[in-house]
Amino acid sequence: DGVRRLLAEAVRECSSERLEEAIRQAKEVGLPESEWKEAVNLLAKGELALRKENCRKRLLAACDEYKALPETFAPQTTAAEATRSDAIGRLKLAISEAKKLDLSQEHIERGESLL
């Protein structure tokens, strides 16, 4: 499970070095190719493309998380407000990152339209 965790972290971090190491370890322990093929594909895309792809995924996940929030919280509890605040914070961070990486305007507008 440690190698699988390493693979997942490498994909999230978009680090070529981490991807290479995770793939090497996955091969060494005999994981089936289906479990490390995504990492190989991502590595082939290049580091910038990796960061953009993962940014896009985080932005879409933040949008989905925000849309899943109830319209109103009744009564307004501290926990509910914290949940809403956290979701808004993740959405704003994802939008900011998307702008820095020059992600498509469509994705950026999707996030901004929710705020």
Coordinates of N, CA, C and O in Angstrom, one line a residue, residues 31-108:
L31 N 3.6 -4.3 -9.0 CA 2.3 -3.9 -9.2 C 1.9 -4.0 -10.7 O 2.8 -3.8 -11.6
P32 N 0.7 -4.3 -11.0 CA 0.3 -4.5 -12.4 C 0.4 -3.1 -13.1 O 0.2 -2.1 -12.5
E33 N 0.6 -3.2 -14.4 CA 0.8 -1.9 -15.1 C -0.4 -1.0 -15.0 O -0.3 0.2 -15.0
S34 N -1.6 -1.6 -14.9 CA -2.8 -0.8 -14.8 C -2.8 0.2 -13.7 O -3.4 1.2 -13.7
E35 N -2.0 -0.2 -12.6 CA -2.0 0.7 -11.4 C -1.0 1.8 -11.6 O -1.1 2.8 -10.8
W36 N 0.0 1.7 -12.5 CA 1.0 2.8 -12.6 C 1.0 3.4 -14.0 O 1.8 4.3 -14.3
K37 N 0.1 2.9 -14.9 CA 0.1 3.5 -16.2 C -0.3 4.9 -16.3 O 0.3 5.7 -17.1
E38 N -1.2 5.4 -15.4 CA -1.6 6.8 -15.4 C -0.4 7.7 -15.1 O -0.2 8.7 -15.7
A39 N 0.4 7.2 -14.1 CA 1.6 8.0 -13.8 C 2.6 8.1 -15.0 O 3.2 9.1 -15.3
V40 N 2.7 7.0 -15.8 CA 3.6 7.0 -16.9 C 3.0 8.0 -18.0 O 3.7 8.8 -18.5
N41 N 1.7 8.0 -18.2 CA 1.1 8.9 -19.1 C 1.2 10.3 -18.7 O 1.5 11.2 -19.5
L42 N 1.1 10.6 -17.4 CA 1.2 12.0 -16.9 C 2.7 12.4 -17.0 O 2.9 13.6 -17.4
L43 N 3.6 11.6 -16.8 CA 5.0 11.9 -16.9 C 5.3 12.3 -18.4 O 6.1 13.2 -18.6
A44 N 4.7 11.6 -19.3 CA 4.9 11.9 -20.7 C 4.4 13.2 -21.1 O 4.9 13.8 -22.0
K45 N 3.4 13.7 -20.4 CA 2.8 15.0 -20.7 C 3.7 16.2 -20.4 O 3.6 17.3 -20.9
G46 N 4.6 16.0 -19.5 CA 5.4 17.1 -19.0 C 4.9 17.7 -17.8 O 3.7 17.6 -17.5
E47 N 5.8 18.3 -17.1 CA 5.4 18.9 -15.7 C 4.4 20.0 -15.8 O 3.5 20.0 -15.0
L48 N 4.5 20.9 -16.7 CA 3.5 22.0 -16.8 C 2.2 21.4 -17.1 O 1.2 21.8 -16.5
A49 N 2.1 20.5 -18.1 CA 0.8 19.9 -18.5 C 0.2 19.2 -17.3 O -1.0 19.2 -17.0
L50 N 1.1 18.5 -16.5 CA 0.7 17.8 -15.3 C 0.0 18.8 -14.3 O -1.0 18.5 -13.8
R51 N 0.7 19.9 -14.1 CA 0.2 20.9 -13.1 C -1.1 21.4 -13.6 O -2.0 21.6 -12.8
K52 N -1.2 21.7 -14.9 CA -2.5 22.2 -15.4 C -3.6 21.2 -15.3 O -4.7 21.5 -14.9
E53 N -3.3 20.0 -15.6 CA -4.4 18.9 -15.5 C -4.8 18.8 -14.0 O -6.0 18.7 -13.7
N54 N -3.9 18.7 -13.1 CA -4.3 18.6 -11.7 C -5.0 19.8 -11.2 O -5.9 19.7 -10.4
C55 N -4.6 21.0 -11.6 CA -5.3 22.2 -11.3 C -6.7 22.2 -11.8 O -7.6 22.5 -11.0
R56 N -6.9 21.7 -13.0 CA -8.2 21.6 -13.6 C -9.1 20.7 -12.7 O -10.2 21.0 -12.4
K57 N -8.5 19.5 -12.3 CA -9.3 18.6 -11.5 C -9.6 19.2 -10.1 O -10.7 19.0 -9.6
R58 N -8.7 19.9 -9.5 CA -8.9 20.5 -8.2 C -10.0 21.6 -8.3 O -10.9 21.8 -7.5
L59 N -10.0 22.4 -9.4 CA -11.0 23.4 -9.6 C -12.3 22.8 -9.8 O -13.3 23.3 -9.2
L60 N -12.4 21.8 -10.6 CA -13.8 21.1 -10.8 C -14.3 20.5 -9.5 O -15.4 20.6 -9.2
A61 N -13.3 19.9 -8.7 CA -13.7 19.3 -7.5 C -14.2 20.4 -6.5 O -15.2 20.2 -5.8
A62 N -13.5 21.6 -6.5 CA -13.9 22.7 -5.6 C -15.3 23.2 -6.0 O -16.1 23.5 -5.2
C63 N -15.5 23.3 -7.3 CA -16.8 23.7 -7.8 C -17.9 22.8 -7.4 O -19.0 23.2 -6.9
D64 N -17.7 21.5 -7.5 CA -18.6 20.5 -7.1 C -18.9 20.5 -5.6 O -20.0 20.4 -5.2
E65 N -17.8 20.7 -4.8 CA -18.0 20.8 -3.4 C -18.8 22.0 -3.0 O -19.7 21.9 -2.2
Y66 N -18.6 23.1 -3.6 CA -19.3 24.3 -3.3 C -20.8 24.2 -3.7 O -21.7 24.5 -3.0
K67 N -21.0 23.6 -4.9 CA -22.4 23.4 -5.4 C -23.2 22.4 -4.5 O -24.4 22.5 -4.4
A68 N -22.5 21.5 -3.8 CA -23.1 20.5 -3.0 C -23.5 21.1 -1.6 O -24.3 20.5 -0.9
L69 N -23.1 22.3 -1.3 CA -23.5 22.9 0.0 C -24.9 23.3 -0.1 O -25.5 23.7 -1.1
P70 N -25.6 23.2 1.1 CA -27.0 23.6 1.1 C -27.1 25.1 0.8 O -26.2 25.9 1.1
E71 N -28.2 25.5 0.3 CA -28.4 27.0 0.0 C -28.3 27.8 1.2 O -27.6 28.8 1.2
T72 N -28.9 27.4 2.3 CA -28.8 28.1 3.5 C -28.6 27.1 4.6 O -29.0 25.9 4.5
F73 N -28.0 27.5 5.7 CA -27.9 26.7 6.9 C -28.8 27.2 7.9 O -28.8 28.4 8.3
A74 N -29.7 26.4 8.4 CA -30.7 26.8 9.4 C -30.6 25.8 10.5 O -31.0 24.6 10.3
P75 N -30.3 26.1 11.7 CA -29.7 27.4 12.1 C -28.2 27.5 11.7 O -27.6 26.5 11.4
Q76 N -27.7 28.7 11.7 CA -26.3 28.9 11.3 C -25.4 28.4 12.5 O -25.3 29.1 13.5
T77 N -24.9 27.3 12.3 CA -24.0 26.8 13.3 C -22.5 27.1 13.0 O -22.2 27.3 11.8
T78 N -21.7 27.1 14.0 CA -20.3 27.3 13.7 C -19.7 26.3 12.8 O -19.0 26.6 11.9
A79 N -20.1 25.0 12.9 CA -19.6 24.0 12.1 C -20.0 24.2 10.6 O -19.3 24.0 9.7
A80 N -21.3 24.6 10.4 CA -21.8 24.8 9.1 C -21.1 26.0 8.4 O -20.8 25.9 7.3
E81 N -20.9 27.0 9.2 CA -20.2 28.2 8.6 C -18.8 27.9 8.3 O -18.3 28.3 7.3
A82 N -18.1 27.1 9.1 CA -16.8 26.7 8.9 C -16.7 25.8 7.6 O -15.8 26.0 6.8
T83 N -17.7 24.9 7.4 CA -17.7 24.1 6.2 C -17.8 24.9 5.0 O -17.2 24.8 4.0
R84 N -18.8 25.9 5.0 CA -19.0 26.8 3.9 C -17.8 27.7 3.6 O -17.3 27.8 2.5
S85 N -17.2 28.2 4.7 CA -16.0 29.0 4.6 C -14.8 28.2 3.9 O -14.1 28.7 3.1
D86 N -14.6 27.0 4.4 CA -13.6 26.1 3.8 C -13.8 25.8 2.4 O -12.9 25.9 1.6
A87 N -15.0 25.6 2.0 CA -15.4 25.3 0.6 C -15.1 26.5 -0.3 O -14.5 26.4 -1.4
I88 N -15.5 27.7 0.2 CA -15.2 28.9 -0.5 C -13.7 29.2 -0.6 O -13.2 29.6 -1.7
G89 N -13.0 28.9 0.4 CA -11.5 29.1 0.4 C -10.9 28.2 -0.6 O -10.0 28.6 -1.4
R90 N -11.3 26.9 -0.7 CA -10.7 26.0 -1.6 C -11.1 26.4 -3.1 O -10.2 26.3 -4.0
L91 N -12.3 26.9 -3.3 CA -12.7 27.4 -4.6 C -11.9 28.6 -5.0 O -11.4 28.6 -6.1
K92 N -11.7 29.6 -4.1 CA -10.9 30.7 -4.4 C -9.4 30.4 -4.7 O -8.8 30.9 -5.7
L93 N -8.9 29.5 -4.0 CA -7.5 29.0 -4.2 C -7.4 28.3 -5.5 O -6.4 28.6 -6.3
A94 N -8.3 27.5 -5.9 CA -8.3 26.8 -7.1 C -8.4 27.7 -8.3 O -7.7 27.6 -9.3
I95 N -9.3 28.8 -8.2 CA -9.4 29.8 -9.2 C -8.1 30.5 -9.4 O -7.6 30.8 -10.5
S96 N -7.5 30.9 -8.3 CA -6.2 31.6 -8.3 C -5.1 30.8 -9.0 O -4.4 31.3 -9.9
E97 N -5.1 29.6 -8.6 CA -4.1 28.7 -9.2 C -4.3 28.5 -10.7 O -3.4 28.5 -11.5
A98 N -5.6 28.4 -11.1 CA -6.0 28.2 -12.5 C -5.6 29.4 -13.3 O -5.1 29.3 -14.4
K99 N -5.7 30.6 -12.7 CA -5.3 31.8 -13.4 C -3.8 31.9 -13.6 O -3.3 32.2 -14.7
K100 N -3.0 31.5 -12.6 CA -1.6 31.5 -12.6 C -1.1 30.5 -13.7 O -0.1 30.8 -14.3
L101 N -1.7 29.4 -13.8 CA -1.3 28.4 -14.8 C -1.9 28.6 -16.2 O -1.7 27.8 -17.1
D102 N -2.7 29.7 -16.3 CA -3.3 30.0 -17.6 C -4.2 28.9 -18.1 O -4.2 28.5 -19.3
L103 N -5.0 28.4 -17.2 CA -6.0 27.4 -17.5 C -7.1 28.0 -18.4 O -7.2 29.2 -18.4
S104 N -7.9 27.2 -19.1 CA -8.9 27.8 -20.0 C -9.8 28.7 -19.3 O -10.2 28.5 -18.1
Q105 N -10.2 29.8 -20.0 CA -11.1 30.8 -19.4 C -12.4 30.1 -19.0 O -13.1 30.5 -18.0
E106 N -12.8 29.1 -19.7 CA -14.1 28.4 -19.4 C -14.1 27.8 -18.0 O -15.0 28.0 -17.3
H107 N -12.9 27.2 -17.7 CA -12.8 26.6 -16.3 C -12.8 27.7 -15.3 O -13.4 27.6 -14.2
I108 N -12.1 28.7 -15.5 CA -11.9 29.8 -14.5 C -13.3 30.5 -14.3 O -13.7 30.7 -13.2

